[in-house]
Amino acid sequence: MGSPEGRFHFAIDRGGTFTDVFAQCPGGHVRVLKLLSEDPANYVDAPTEGIRRILEQEGGVLLPRDRPLDTSRIASIRMGTTVATNALLERQGERVALLVTRGFRDLLHVGTQAREDLFDLAVPMPEMLYEEVLEVDERVVLYRGEPGSGTPVKGCTGDLLEVQRPVDLGALRGKLEGLLARGIRSLAVVLMHSYTWAQHEQQVGALAREMGFTHVSLSSEAMPMVRIVPRGHTACADAYLTPAIQRYVQGFCRGFQGQLKDVQVLFMRSDGGLAPMDAFSGSRAVLSGPAGGVVGYSATTYHAEGGQPVIGFDMGGTSTDVSRYAGEFEHVFEASTAGVTLQAPQLDINTVAAGGGSRLFFRSGLFVVGPESAGAHPGPACYRKGGPLTVTDANLVLGRLLPASFPCIFGPGEDQPLSPEASRKALEAVAADINSFLTNGPCPTSPLSLEEVAMGFVRVANEAMCRPIRALTQARGHDPSAHVLACFGGAGGQHACAIARALGMDTVYIHRHSGLLSALGLALADVVHEAQEPCSLPYVPETFMQLDQRLSRLEEQCIDALRAQGFPRSQIHTESFLHLRYQGTDCALMVSAHQHPATARSPRAGDFGAAFVERYMREFGFVIPERSVVVDDVRVRGTGCSGLRLEDVAKTQTGPPRVDKMTQCYFEGGYQETPVFLLGELGYGHKLQGPCLIIDNNSTILVEPGCQAEVTETGDIRISVGAETPGTVGAQLDPIHLSIFSHRFMSIAEQMGRILQRTAISTNIKERLDFSCALFGPDGGLVSNAPHIPVHLGAMQETVQFQIQHLGADLHPGDVLLSNHPSAGGSHLPDLTVITPVFWPGQTRPVFYVASRGHHADIGGITPGSMPPHSTSLQQEGAVFLSFKLVQGGVFQEEAVTEALQAPGKIPGCSGTRNLHDNLSDLRAQVAANQKGIQLVGELIGQYGLDVVQAYMGHIQANAELAVRDMLRAFGSSRQARGLPLEVSAEDHMDDGSPIRLRVHINLSQGSAVFDFSGTGPEVFGNLNAPRAITLSALIYCLRCLVGRDIPLNQGCLVPVRVVIPKGSILDPSPEAAVVGGNVLTSQRVVDVILGAFGACAASQGCMNNVTLGNAHMGYYETVAGGAGAGPGWHGRSGVHSHMTNTRITDPEILESRYPVILRRFELRLGSGGRGRFRGGDGVVRELLFREEALLSVLTERRAFRPYGLHGGEPGARGLNLLIRKDGRTVNLGGKTSVPVYPGDVFCLHTPGGGGYGDPEDPVPPPGSPPQPPSFSKRGSVYEYHKAQEAV
């Protein structure tokens, strides 16, 4: 992008609030410009206006705004834009219809069936991008050679397929004419198995284009990868966004003479590469804006710091983006933005916390930052538009922002400076609440000054931003302290030193153009063309020639495409990738062989096998040499090198740096005299001691005390971060440290989880993420727990406390305990809990405990999977551990634990564990996760002291207690105000008639309650018995839902509550009672009863719909969604998991490729939700056709008693399990059974609907919900991981 020919090169980042323009002018000098993205009073389009202003200033000739610009002096324009992201967030795209295989009309609505927010009873979910659905009569299945099957065809992956039903184009034509008549012109076509057999989609696409549809997105072209749900979302996003992008591009071109015909115009895609504007599509454009920033710091900081890995930290007004670069871009191939899962290469940019506009709250004794944001309008309080208190206001009160360095663009007339007075006034209101709590609260202390409150919020904001950075690095086996922090974006400079220090980093790098680094990144970026196709070959020498041929063909495609854009072959580089995974796992890695040259035993393109094993070992800590490796996709990334090379060099220093002014900034310990320097006046070699402020037109950099900034040869700022001066933190409650410790304790549990996931081997733990890790105080009380798997909430605390009482003094350093018995706090036997007591020098008893609970796929018993539908005693459900020393004196007791896992085989009709290798590997991983927790708490004790850490374990529990007391008081007061008694009750039944009864008595003055389950039915002969720990988990889940906001989930939640459960009842059975159904079914009924007593919402489906299928060579287990209950102000969500489960369902294409079944239908069961002023959600219909003989087991509820409605709402429909034999005979299987099935049989599952809320005859309020305060849209691998963890 150099400009020797005397023409301009523009790189423009059009963001949500500002548009940044970076121009290299004739002669090589650079001009930069920042202007508002929307200013309709002055210009139509910000990028065009930016170009006009620079051409006008450089040429000295007036260029009228109403005339197209002359392009003779413009060589190229590169642009990154948030047009696609904004259209997605605001749902402002094209009107789209979805065309999908018959039987799957609601597939994208149901999606993975997991809900986004575990504790929001309204189950808010993003609306679909399509307006209408047409079902296409066609079906392709994988060929298995059954009698009577047709001639197979070969898919592009090499798989054989059978066309069971060709496309009925005649019937489709009439339906498409109806869409055109209704004004829909854009289509997304998503047909089963089109990733390998695209002919049906191509036929539909050809017909639609011939009929006049202006945009047709075929899923097989948008992203040819297996998994119909994300591929379908990608095709919909493409159909929804591409027309909007094309309209924007056409409008932009109209601002120039000749519509930019002779100018190279390139757009940044989500993968960090540029593409010509005619190839810029919606599904590849969602990260167009932030991608430029990653390219910017990768091309500047990484090279300037000698190849040290870099964390990108882009803190803007509404959100903060975190990413990583260590010599190559880190891509993800499936990620969600605004609720839409896109299957496309995207940079792994994690939008993890709100930015300068994050709102500040004080809730139940805790400092809270975000996620709500003030947005651009009204903005922070200091913007003079009546906005709320934000992080920006806190920085302004602390003197870290200077109003004089901001333009006068604030206030209603947009002509006033920032208002420190407005910030102070807003902060004073919150400080009054804080000081009232401190002086009148449970531990009275002296009040805080205004500055101490502001400083507290800034410190809590910093800790909130450190958590995802730790997660991002440690997830892949990297140490955050080994990175440089590259800081950019308008708000990051005020926080960079503190964040680097908290993460142990010693260098912060801030580019001289950090305020517009995304635009600079566009200037430095390369043009990219990618080619990818699916594959299903094994990675073995016999297939290497085929793989090389496919890679060569894709490489030629990339080279031809880049040559067509004018690149000579010498400027084109290609890189080949294979998407590899171990057979039988879902953990695929996209690996390049560029550091692993070809050998005699590899493809010619490189040793992908060695690259895969090396990366697998680094990320997961082990390899599986006995497993074969499978190729899922082949991909080539072609790069045309065209980026600008910056030639301007910083001026050399002449004398000491000039202090522009002195100001007062507040730091720990009080105000300090702080010099202010202007970046433009600094020269190479200048060194500035902190504290100081460095200001330019676009950002303010705070150099904290103990840090030193220097100006580099290129005019950038490198800050050496000094060690933090240890402050004295006492054991007495300090709400600022309470918030910081809350984040630190949660971070410890999260990092334990990362280690467990990385080192475990089983699918259940590594891929389904069915585990929890937790930290406990010296009394065994829960302090922090991650992730929030509902059925694990609080249950592990019972397990730890049982061991403390049971073993007494028989706990020694080097011991690790194993337990799963229901009477020892277990949930069901496959959930094995590993507990490590932690000793500290000078202490005789453990000072805290760490534990991890993981679901093991098999631990023996009467059926594979250890989840029998018809067990009647505990010993039939697998191996039992009451209090077992898994590690004794530091030695792993492999022989003893193996014997215990095989012990069920001695019982008639039972087997020992069927997968001993995975059990032992996962138990070792749990021990390793606990060890990580011990190390992290040890570091915390080293920093603060044992007494302080233990004190804050108690304080954080007291904080959860306070939040629950506040909720109980509010509920009681509301009833009292309406003249209602302070006792509420509810009753519901299991399908066998067993009653679950609850009476809750509220004590208003104490904010406490008694939950009395007296009258609940006795223990049952089957396996619906629920151990006491299950009821406590359900109770904590309900209390958190009723509180309605984020609180620490620990033992404090239960302190205000006394729970009465009759011994020998279904909720506290005898030690030998069968319990597997209690965990997955009775737990749901307990939740329905508690929420019913509080009148919070109608009953949800109240079932997990457990379905197991198995024979000698395969086993499959799934739980299936149903309807959610309606509530005051919302309709129930249809086709979603509710309450105590949130498991994802297997994608239909994966299901059919790995198991001998055909999924004939998976759609909503229309009308099954209860009627009401607010409707209950509908259940689903799921039909499985069997292709082999197998044993089908179902374990379900709500087949007799319907999910209740509330306040006049009608109940939801009960569920139904039907088996349709090949000869047409239909059999009702009932709720719980095991039955042999044969080829041609069909299992038809109808799941229950949710109950309705309110009288159906009452008028429903107009659609639409109250306006929500703006918040950021989370995305990136850290978010996907948390989402997956909570989908268990």
PDB file of N, CA and C in Angstrom, residues 1013-1080:
ATOM      1  N   PHE A1013     -40.776 -29.436  53.791  1.00  0.00           N
ATOM      2  CA  PHE A1013     -41.281 -30.423  52.817  1.00  0.00           C
ATOM      3  C   PHE A1013     -42.068 -31.543  53.507  1.00  0.00           C
ATOM      4  N   SER A1014     -42.498 -31.317  54.753  1.00  0.00           N
ATOM      5  CA  SER A1014     -43.297 -32.338  55.462  1.00  0.00           C
ATOM      6  C   SER A1014     -44.544 -32.664  54.638  1.00  0.00           C
ATOM      7  N   GLY A1015     -44.912 -33.953  54.647  1.00  0.00           N
ATOM      8  CA  GLY A1015     -46.071 -34.384  53.856  1.00  0.00           C
ATOM      9  C   GLY A1015     -45.684 -34.898  52.490  1.00  0.00           C
ATOM     10  N   THR A1016     -44.393 -34.751  52.134  1.00  0.00           N
ATOM     11  CA  THR A1016     -43.902 -35.305  50.863  1.00  0.00           C
ATOM     12  C   THR A1016     -43.936 -36.831  50.951  1.00  0.00           C
ATOM     13  N   GLY A1017     -44.181 -37.493  49.816  1.00  0.00           N
ATOM     14  CA  GLY A1017     -44.359 -38.949  49.776  1.00  0.00           C
ATOM     15  C   GLY A1017     -43.115 -39.719  50.208  1.00  0.00           C
ATOM     16  N   PRO A1018     -43.307 -41.003  50.573  1.00  0.00           N
ATOM     17  CA  PRO A1018     -42.185 -41.830  51.037  1.00  0.00           C
ATOM     18  C   PRO A1018     -41.263 -42.236  49.881  1.00  0.00           C
ATOM     19  N   GLU A1019     -40.096 -42.743  50.252  1.00  0.00           N
ATOM     20  CA  GLU A1019     -39.150 -43.326  49.298  1.00  0.00           C
ATOM     21  C   GLU A1019     -39.906 -44.277  48.361  1.00  0.00           C
ATOM     22  N   VAL A1020     -39.519 -44.318  47.091  1.00  0.00           N
ATOM     23  CA  VAL A1020     -40.226 -45.171  46.127  1.00  0.00           C
ATOM     24  C   VAL A1020     -39.373 -46.379  45.746  1.00  0.00           C
ATOM     25  N   PHE A1021     -40.031 -47.405  45.197  1.00  0.00           N
ATOM     26  CA  PHE A1021     -39.353 -48.652  44.839  1.00  0.00           C
ATOM     27  C   PHE A1021     -38.422 -48.446  43.640  1.00  0.00           C
ATOM     28  N   GLY A1022     -38.726 -47.528  42.764  1.00  0.00           N
ATOM     29  CA  GLY A1022     -37.893 -47.271  41.590  1.00  0.00           C
ATOM     30  C   GLY A1022     -36.724 -46.352  41.916  1.00  0.00           C
ATOM     31  N   ASN A1023     -36.306 -45.542  40.926  1.00  0.00           N
ATOM     32  CA  ASN A1023     -35.096 -44.721  41.113  1.00  0.00           C
ATOM     33  C   ASN A1023     -35.378 -43.221  41.118  1.00  0.00           C
ATOM     34  N   LEU A1024     -36.629 -42.827  41.452  1.00  0.00           N
ATOM     35  CA  LEU A1024     -36.954 -41.398  41.485  1.00  0.00           C
ATOM     36  C   LEU A1024     -36.598 -40.743  42.816  1.00  0.00           C
ATOM     37  N   ASN A1025     -35.981 -41.504  43.723  1.00  0.00           N
ATOM     38  CA  ASN A1025     -35.568 -40.935  44.998  1.00  0.00           C
ATOM     39  C   ASN A1025     -34.474 -39.896  44.768  1.00  0.00           C
ATOM     40  N   ALA A1026     -34.580 -38.750  45.443  1.00  0.00           N
ATOM     41  CA  ALA A1026     -33.598 -37.667  45.275  1.00  0.00           C
ATOM     42  C   ALA A1026     -32.850 -37.477  46.587  1.00  0.00           C
ATOM     43  N   PRO A1027     -31.537 -37.665  46.598  1.00  0.00           N
ATOM     44  CA  PRO A1027     -30.773 -37.411  47.813  1.00  0.00           C
ATOM     45  C   PRO A1027     -30.978 -35.962  48.278  1.00  0.00           C
ATOM     46  N   ARG A1028     -30.792 -35.725  49.548  1.00  0.00           N
ATOM     47  CA  ARG A1028     -30.976 -34.408  50.154  1.00  0.00           C
ATOM     48  C   ARG A1028     -30.198 -33.325  49.393  1.00  0.00           C
ATOM     49  N   ALA A1029     -28.987 -33.666  48.934  1.00  0.00           N
ATOM     50  CA  ALA A1029     -28.156 -32.677  48.222  1.00  0.00           C
ATOM     51  C   ALA A1029     -28.848 -32.149  46.972  1.00  0.00           C
ATOM     52  N   ILE A1030     -29.669 -32.984  46.322  1.00  0.00           N
ATOM     53  CA  ILE A1030     -30.388 -32.557  45.109  1.00  0.00           C
ATOM     54  C   ILE A1030     -31.403 -31.462  45.460  1.00  0.00           C
ATOM     55  N   THR A1031     -32.129 -31.666  46.569  1.00  0.00           N
ATOM     56  CA  THR A1031     -33.117 -30.656  46.978  1.00  0.00           C
ATOM     57  C   THR A1031     -32.433 -29.332  47.302  1.00  0.00           C
ATOM     58  N   LEU A1032     -31.257 -29.407  47.959  1.00  0.00           N
ATOM     59  CA  LEU A1032     -30.532 -28.172  48.276  1.00  0.00           C
ATOM     60  C   LEU A1032     -30.052 -27.474  47.002  1.00  0.00           C
ATOM     61  N   SER A1033     -29.593 -28.243  46.006  1.00  0.00           N
ATOM     62  CA  SER A1033     -29.187 -27.646  44.721  1.00  0.00           C
ATOM     63  C   SER A1033     -30.374 -26.954  44.063  1.00  0.00           C
ATOM     64  N   ALA A1034     -31.533 -27.634  44.065  1.00  0.00           N
ATOM     65  CA  ALA A1034     -32.733 -27.042  43.464  1.00  0.00           C
ATOM     66  C   ALA A1034     -33.121 -25.764  44.203  1.00  0.00           C
ATOM     67  N   LEU A1035     -32.955 -25.772  45.524  1.00  0.00           N
ATOM     68  CA  LEU A1035     -33.308 -24.594  46.318  1.00  0.00           C
ATOM     69  C   LEU A1035     -32.376 -23.420  46.013  1.00  0.00           C
ATOM     70  N   ILE A1036     -31.058 -23.687  45.961  1.00  0.00           N
ATOM     71  CA  ILE A1036     -30.114 -22.600  45.622  1.00  0.00           C
ATOM     72  C   ILE A1036     -30.439 -22.050  44.227  1.00  0.00           C
ATOM     73  N   TYR A1037     -30.729 -22.953  43.269  1.00  0.00           N
ATOM     74  CA  TYR A1037     -31.088 -22.507  41.912  1.00  0.00           C
ATOM     75  C   TYR A1037     -32.296 -21.564  41.971  1.00  0.00           C
ATOM     76  N   CYS A1038     -33.338 -21.959  42.704  1.00  0.00           N
ATOM     77  CA  CYS A1038     -34.555 -21.135  42.774  1.00  0.00           C
ATOM     78  C   CYS A1038     -34.293 -19.797  43.468  1.00  0.00           C
ATOM     79  N   LEU A1039     -33.517 -19.823  44.555  1.00  0.00           N
ATOM     80  CA  LEU A1039     -33.215 -18.569  45.262  1.00  0.00           C
ATOM     81  C   LEU A1039     -32.482 -17.609  44.336  1.00  0.00           C
ATOM     82  N   ARG A1040     -31.522 -18.141  43.562  1.00  0.00           N
ATOM     83  CA  ARG A1040     -30.782 -17.282  42.619  1.00  0.00           C
ATOM     84  C   ARG A1040     -31.721 -16.709  41.555  1.00  0.00           C
ATOM     85  N   CYS A1041     -32.649 -17.525  41.039  1.00  0.00           N
ATOM     86  CA  CYS A1041     -33.622 -17.025  40.051  1.00  0.00           C
ATOM     87  C   CYS A1041     -34.495 -15.930  40.659  1.00  0.00           C
ATOM     88  N   LEU A1042     -34.901 -16.119  41.918  1.00  0.00           N
ATOM     89  CA  LEU A1042     -35.791 -15.149  42.562  1.00  0.00           C
ATOM     90  C   LEU A1042     -35.075 -13.855  42.903  1.00  0.00           C
ATOM     91  N   VAL A1043     -33.767 -13.934  43.234  1.00  0.00           N
ATOM     92  CA  VAL A1043     -32.991 -12.707  43.480  1.00  0.00           C
ATOM     93  C   VAL A1043     -32.930 -11.872  42.202  1.00  0.00           C
ATOM     94  N   GLY A1044     -32.788 -12.545  41.049  1.00  0.00           N
ATOM     95  CA  GLY A1044     -32.909 -11.855  39.766  1.00  0.00           C
ATOM     96  C   GLY A1044     -31.684 -11.105  39.305  1.00  0.00           C
ATOM     97  N   ARG A1045     -30.542 -11.291  39.940  1.00  0.00           N
ATOM     98  CA  ARG A1045     -29.306 -10.670  39.451  1.00  0.00           C
ATOM     99  C   ARG A1045     -28.126 -11.518  39.900  1.00  0.00           C
ATOM    100  N   ASP A1046     -26.961 -11.186  39.368  1.00  0.00           N
ATOM    101  CA  ASP A1046     -25.772 -11.972  39.645  1.00  0.00           C
ATOM    102  C   ASP A1046     -25.363 -11.827  41.102  1.00  0.00           C
ATOM    103  N   ILE A1047     -25.275 -12.935  41.819  1.00  0.00           N
ATOM    104  CA  ILE A1047     -24.782 -12.912  43.208  1.00  0.00           C
ATOM    105  C   ILE A1047     -23.798 -14.060  43.360  1.00  0.00           C
ATOM    106  N   PRO A1048     -22.894 -14.011  44.347  1.00  0.00           N
ATOM    107  CA  PRO A1048     -22.018 -15.167  44.578  1.00  0.00           C
ATOM    108  C   PRO A1048     -22.879 -16.361  44.999  1.00  0.00           C
ATOM    109  N   LEU A1049     -22.688 -17.497  44.317  1.00  0.00           N
ATOM    110  CA  LEU A1049     -23.478 -18.686  44.645  1.00  0.00           C
ATOM    111  C   LEU A1049     -22.660 -19.560  45.581  1.00  0.00           C
ATOM    112  N   ASN A1050     -22.933 -19.461  46.865  1.00  0.00           N
ATOM    113  CA  ASN A1050     -22.151 -20.207  47.843  1.00  0.00           C
ATOM    114  C   ASN A1050     -23.044 -20.567  49.023  1.00  0.00           C
ATOM    115  N   GLN A1051     -22.428 -21.082  50.089  1.00  0.00           N
ATOM    116  CA  GLN A1051     -23.237 -21.572  51.213  1.00  0.00           C
ATOM    117  C   GLN A1051     -24.034 -20.455  51.881  1.00  0.00           C
ATOM    118  N   GLY A1052     -23.612 -19.198  51.692  1.00  0.00           N
ATOM    119  CA  GLY A1052     -24.351 -18.078  52.278  1.00  0.00           C
ATOM    120  C   GLY A1052     -25.784 -18.013  51.805  1.00  0.00           C
ATOM    121  N   CYS A1053     -26.051 -18.522  50.566  1.00  0.00           N
ATOM    122  CA  CYS A1053     -27.423 -18.500  50.039  1.00  0.00           C
ATOM    123  C   CYS A1053     -28.383 -19.255  50.945  1.00  0.00           C
ATOM    124  N   LEU A1054     -27.872 -20.295  51.630  1.00  0.00           N
ATOM    125  CA  LEU A1054     -28.754 -21.140  52.440  1.00  0.00           C
ATOM    126  C   LEU A1054     -28.793 -20.739  53.910  1.00  0.00           C
ATOM    127  N   VAL A1055     -27.940 -19.771  54.324  1.00  0.00           N
ATOM    128  CA  VAL A1055     -27.905 -19.385  55.741  1.00  0.00           C
ATOM    129  C   VAL A1055     -29.251 -18.828  56.219  1.00  0.00           C
ATOM    130  N   PRO A1056     -29.952 -17.982  55.405  1.00  0.00           N
ATOM    131  CA  PRO A1056     -31.230 -17.451  55.896  1.00  0.00           C
ATOM    132  C   PRO A1056     -32.363 -18.482  55.830  1.00  0.00           C
ATOM    133  N   VAL A1057     -32.049 -19.706  55.405  1.00  0.00           N
ATOM    134  CA  VAL A1057     -33.094 -20.672  55.108  1.00  0.00           C
ATOM    135  C   VAL A1057     -32.913 -21.916  55.979  1.00  0.00           C
ATOM    136  N   ARG A1058     -33.986 -22.352  56.624  1.00  0.00           N
ATOM    137  CA  ARG A1058     -33.945 -23.652  57.307  1.00  0.00           C
ATOM    138  C   ARG A1058     -34.777 -24.623  56.471  1.00  0.00           C
ATOM    139  N   VAL A1059     -34.190 -25.762  56.135  1.00  0.00           N
ATOM    140  CA  VAL A1059     -34.853 -26.719  55.249  1.00  0.00           C
ATOM    141  C   VAL A1059     -35.253 -27.944  56.069  1.00  0.00           C
ATOM    142  N   VAL A1060     -36.535 -28.274  56.028  1.00  0.00           N
ATOM    143  CA  VAL A1060     -37.042 -29.455  56.737  1.00  0.00           C
ATOM    144  C   VAL A1060     -37.430 -30.497  55.690  1.00  0.00           C
ATOM    145  N   ILE A1061     -36.713 -31.642  55.691  1.00  0.00           N
ATOM    146  CA  ILE A1061     -37.017 -32.726  54.755  1.00  0.00           C
ATOM    147  C   ILE A1061     -37.236 -33.998  55.583  1.00  0.00           C
ATOM    148  N   PRO A1062     -38.417 -34.597  55.506  1.00  0.00           N
ATOM    149  CA  PRO A1062     -38.663 -35.791  56.325  1.00  0.00           C
ATOM    150  C   PRO A1062     -37.750 -36.953  55.937  1.00  0.00           C
ATOM    151  N   LYS A1063     -37.128 -37.570  56.929  1.00  0.00           N
ATOM    152  CA  LYS A1063     -36.285 -38.747  56.716  1.00  0.00           C
ATOM    153  C   LYS A1063     -37.134 -39.859  56.113  1.00  0.00           C
ATOM    154  N   GLY A1064     -36.538 -40.613  55.183  1.00  0.00           N
ATOM    155  CA  GLY A1064     -37.259 -41.733  54.590  1.00  0.00           C
ATOM    156  C   GLY A1064     -38.219 -41.325  53.491  1.00  0.00           C
ATOM    157  N   SER A1065     -38.276 -40.002  53.181  1.00  0.00           N
ATOM    158  CA  SER A1065     -39.154 -39.552  52.092  1.00  0.00           C
ATOM    159  C   SER A1065     -38.414 -39.666  50.761  1.00  0.00           C
ATOM    160  N   ILE A1066     -39.133 -39.398  49.687  1.00  0.00           N
ATOM    161  CA  ILE A1066     -38.536 -39.443  48.345  1.00  0.00           C
ATOM    162  C   ILE A1066     -37.412 -38.408  48.208  1.00  0.00           C
ATOM    163  N   LEU A1067     -37.413 -37.389  49.113  1.00  0.00           N
ATOM    164  CA  LEU A1067     -36.383 -36.345  49.067  1.00  0.00           C
ATOM    165  C   LEU A1067     -35.253 -36.575  50.082  1.00  0.00           C
ATOM    166  N   ASP A1068     -35.323 -37.642  50.870  1.00  0.00           N
ATOM    167  CA  ASP A1068     -34.216 -38.000  51.771  1.00  0.00           C
ATOM    168  C   ASP A1068     -34.304 -39.502  52.024  1.00  0.00           C
ATOM    169  N   PRO A1069     -34.017 -40.307  50.979  1.00  0.00           N
ATOM    170  CA  PRO A1069     -34.271 -41.745  51.053  1.00  0.00           C
ATOM    171  C   PRO A1069     -33.212 -42.464  51.883  1.00  0.00           C
ATOM    172  N   SER A1070     -33.429 -43.753  52.087  1.00  0.00           N
ATOM    173  CA  SER A1070     -32.466 -44.578  52.823  1.00  0.00           C
ATOM    174  C   SER A1070     -31.182 -44.715  52.009  1.00  0.00           C
ATOM    175  N   PRO A1071     -30.065 -45.068  52.675  1.00  0.00           N
ATOM    176  CA  PRO A1071     -28.764 -45.073  51.976  1.00  0.00           C
ATOM    177  C   PRO A1071     -28.686 -45.997  50.764  1.00  0.00           C
ATOM    178  N   GLU A1072     -29.498 -47.056  50.723  1.00  0.00           N
ATOM    179  CA  GLU A1072     -29.383 -48.012  49.610  1.00  0.00           C
ATOM    180  C   GLU A1072     -30.433 -47.801  48.524  1.00  0.00           C
ATOM    181  N   ALA A1073     -31.211 -46.726  48.626  1.00  0.00           N
ATOM    182  CA  ALA A1073     -32.264 -46.476  47.629  1.00  0.00           C
ATOM    183  C   ALA A1073     -31.652 -46.109  46.282  1.00  0.00           C
ATOM    184  N   ALA A1074     -32.322 -46.530  45.181  1.00  0.00           N
ATOM    185  CA  ALA A1074     -31.896 -46.137  43.828  1.00  0.00           C
ATOM    186  C   ALA A1074     -32.222 -44.652  43.626  1.00  0.00           C
ATOM    187  N   VAL A1075     -31.302 -43.919  42.968  1.00  0.00           N
ATOM    188  CA  VAL A1075     -31.463 -42.452  42.907  1.00  0.00           C
ATOM    189  C   VAL A1075     -31.251 -41.844  41.521  1.00  0.00           C
ATOM    190  N   VAL A1076     -30.969 -42.667  40.503  1.00  0.00           N
ATOM    191  CA  VAL A1076     -30.543 -42.051  39.235  1.00  0.00           C
ATOM    192  C   VAL A1076     -31.643 -41.158  38.632  1.00  0.00           C
ATOM    193  N   GLY A1077     -32.909 -41.533  38.803  1.00  0.00           N
ATOM    194  CA  GLY A1077     -33.993 -40.702  38.271  1.00  0.00           C
ATOM    195  C   GLY A1077     -34.251 -39.468  39.106  1.00  0.00           C
ATOM    196  N   GLY A1078     -33.894 -39.532  40.390  1.00  0.00           N
ATOM    197  CA  GLY A1078     -34.079 -38.360  41.248  1.00  0.00           C
ATOM    198  C   GLY A1078     -33.249 -37.192  40.775  1.00  0.00           C
ATOM    199  N   ASN A1079     -32.044 -37.481  40.310  1.00  0.00           N
ATOM    200  CA  ASN A1079     -31.129 -36.441  39.844  1.00  0.00           C
ATOM    201  C   ASN A1079     -31.681 -35.725  38.621  1.00  0.00           C
ATOM    202  N   VAL A1080     -32.266 -36.509  37.675  1.00  0.00           N
ATOM    203  CA  VAL A1080     -32.660 -35.908  36.390  1.00  0.00           C
ATOM    204  C   VAL A1080     -34.151 -35.576  36.298  1.00  0.00           C
TER     205      VAL A1080
END
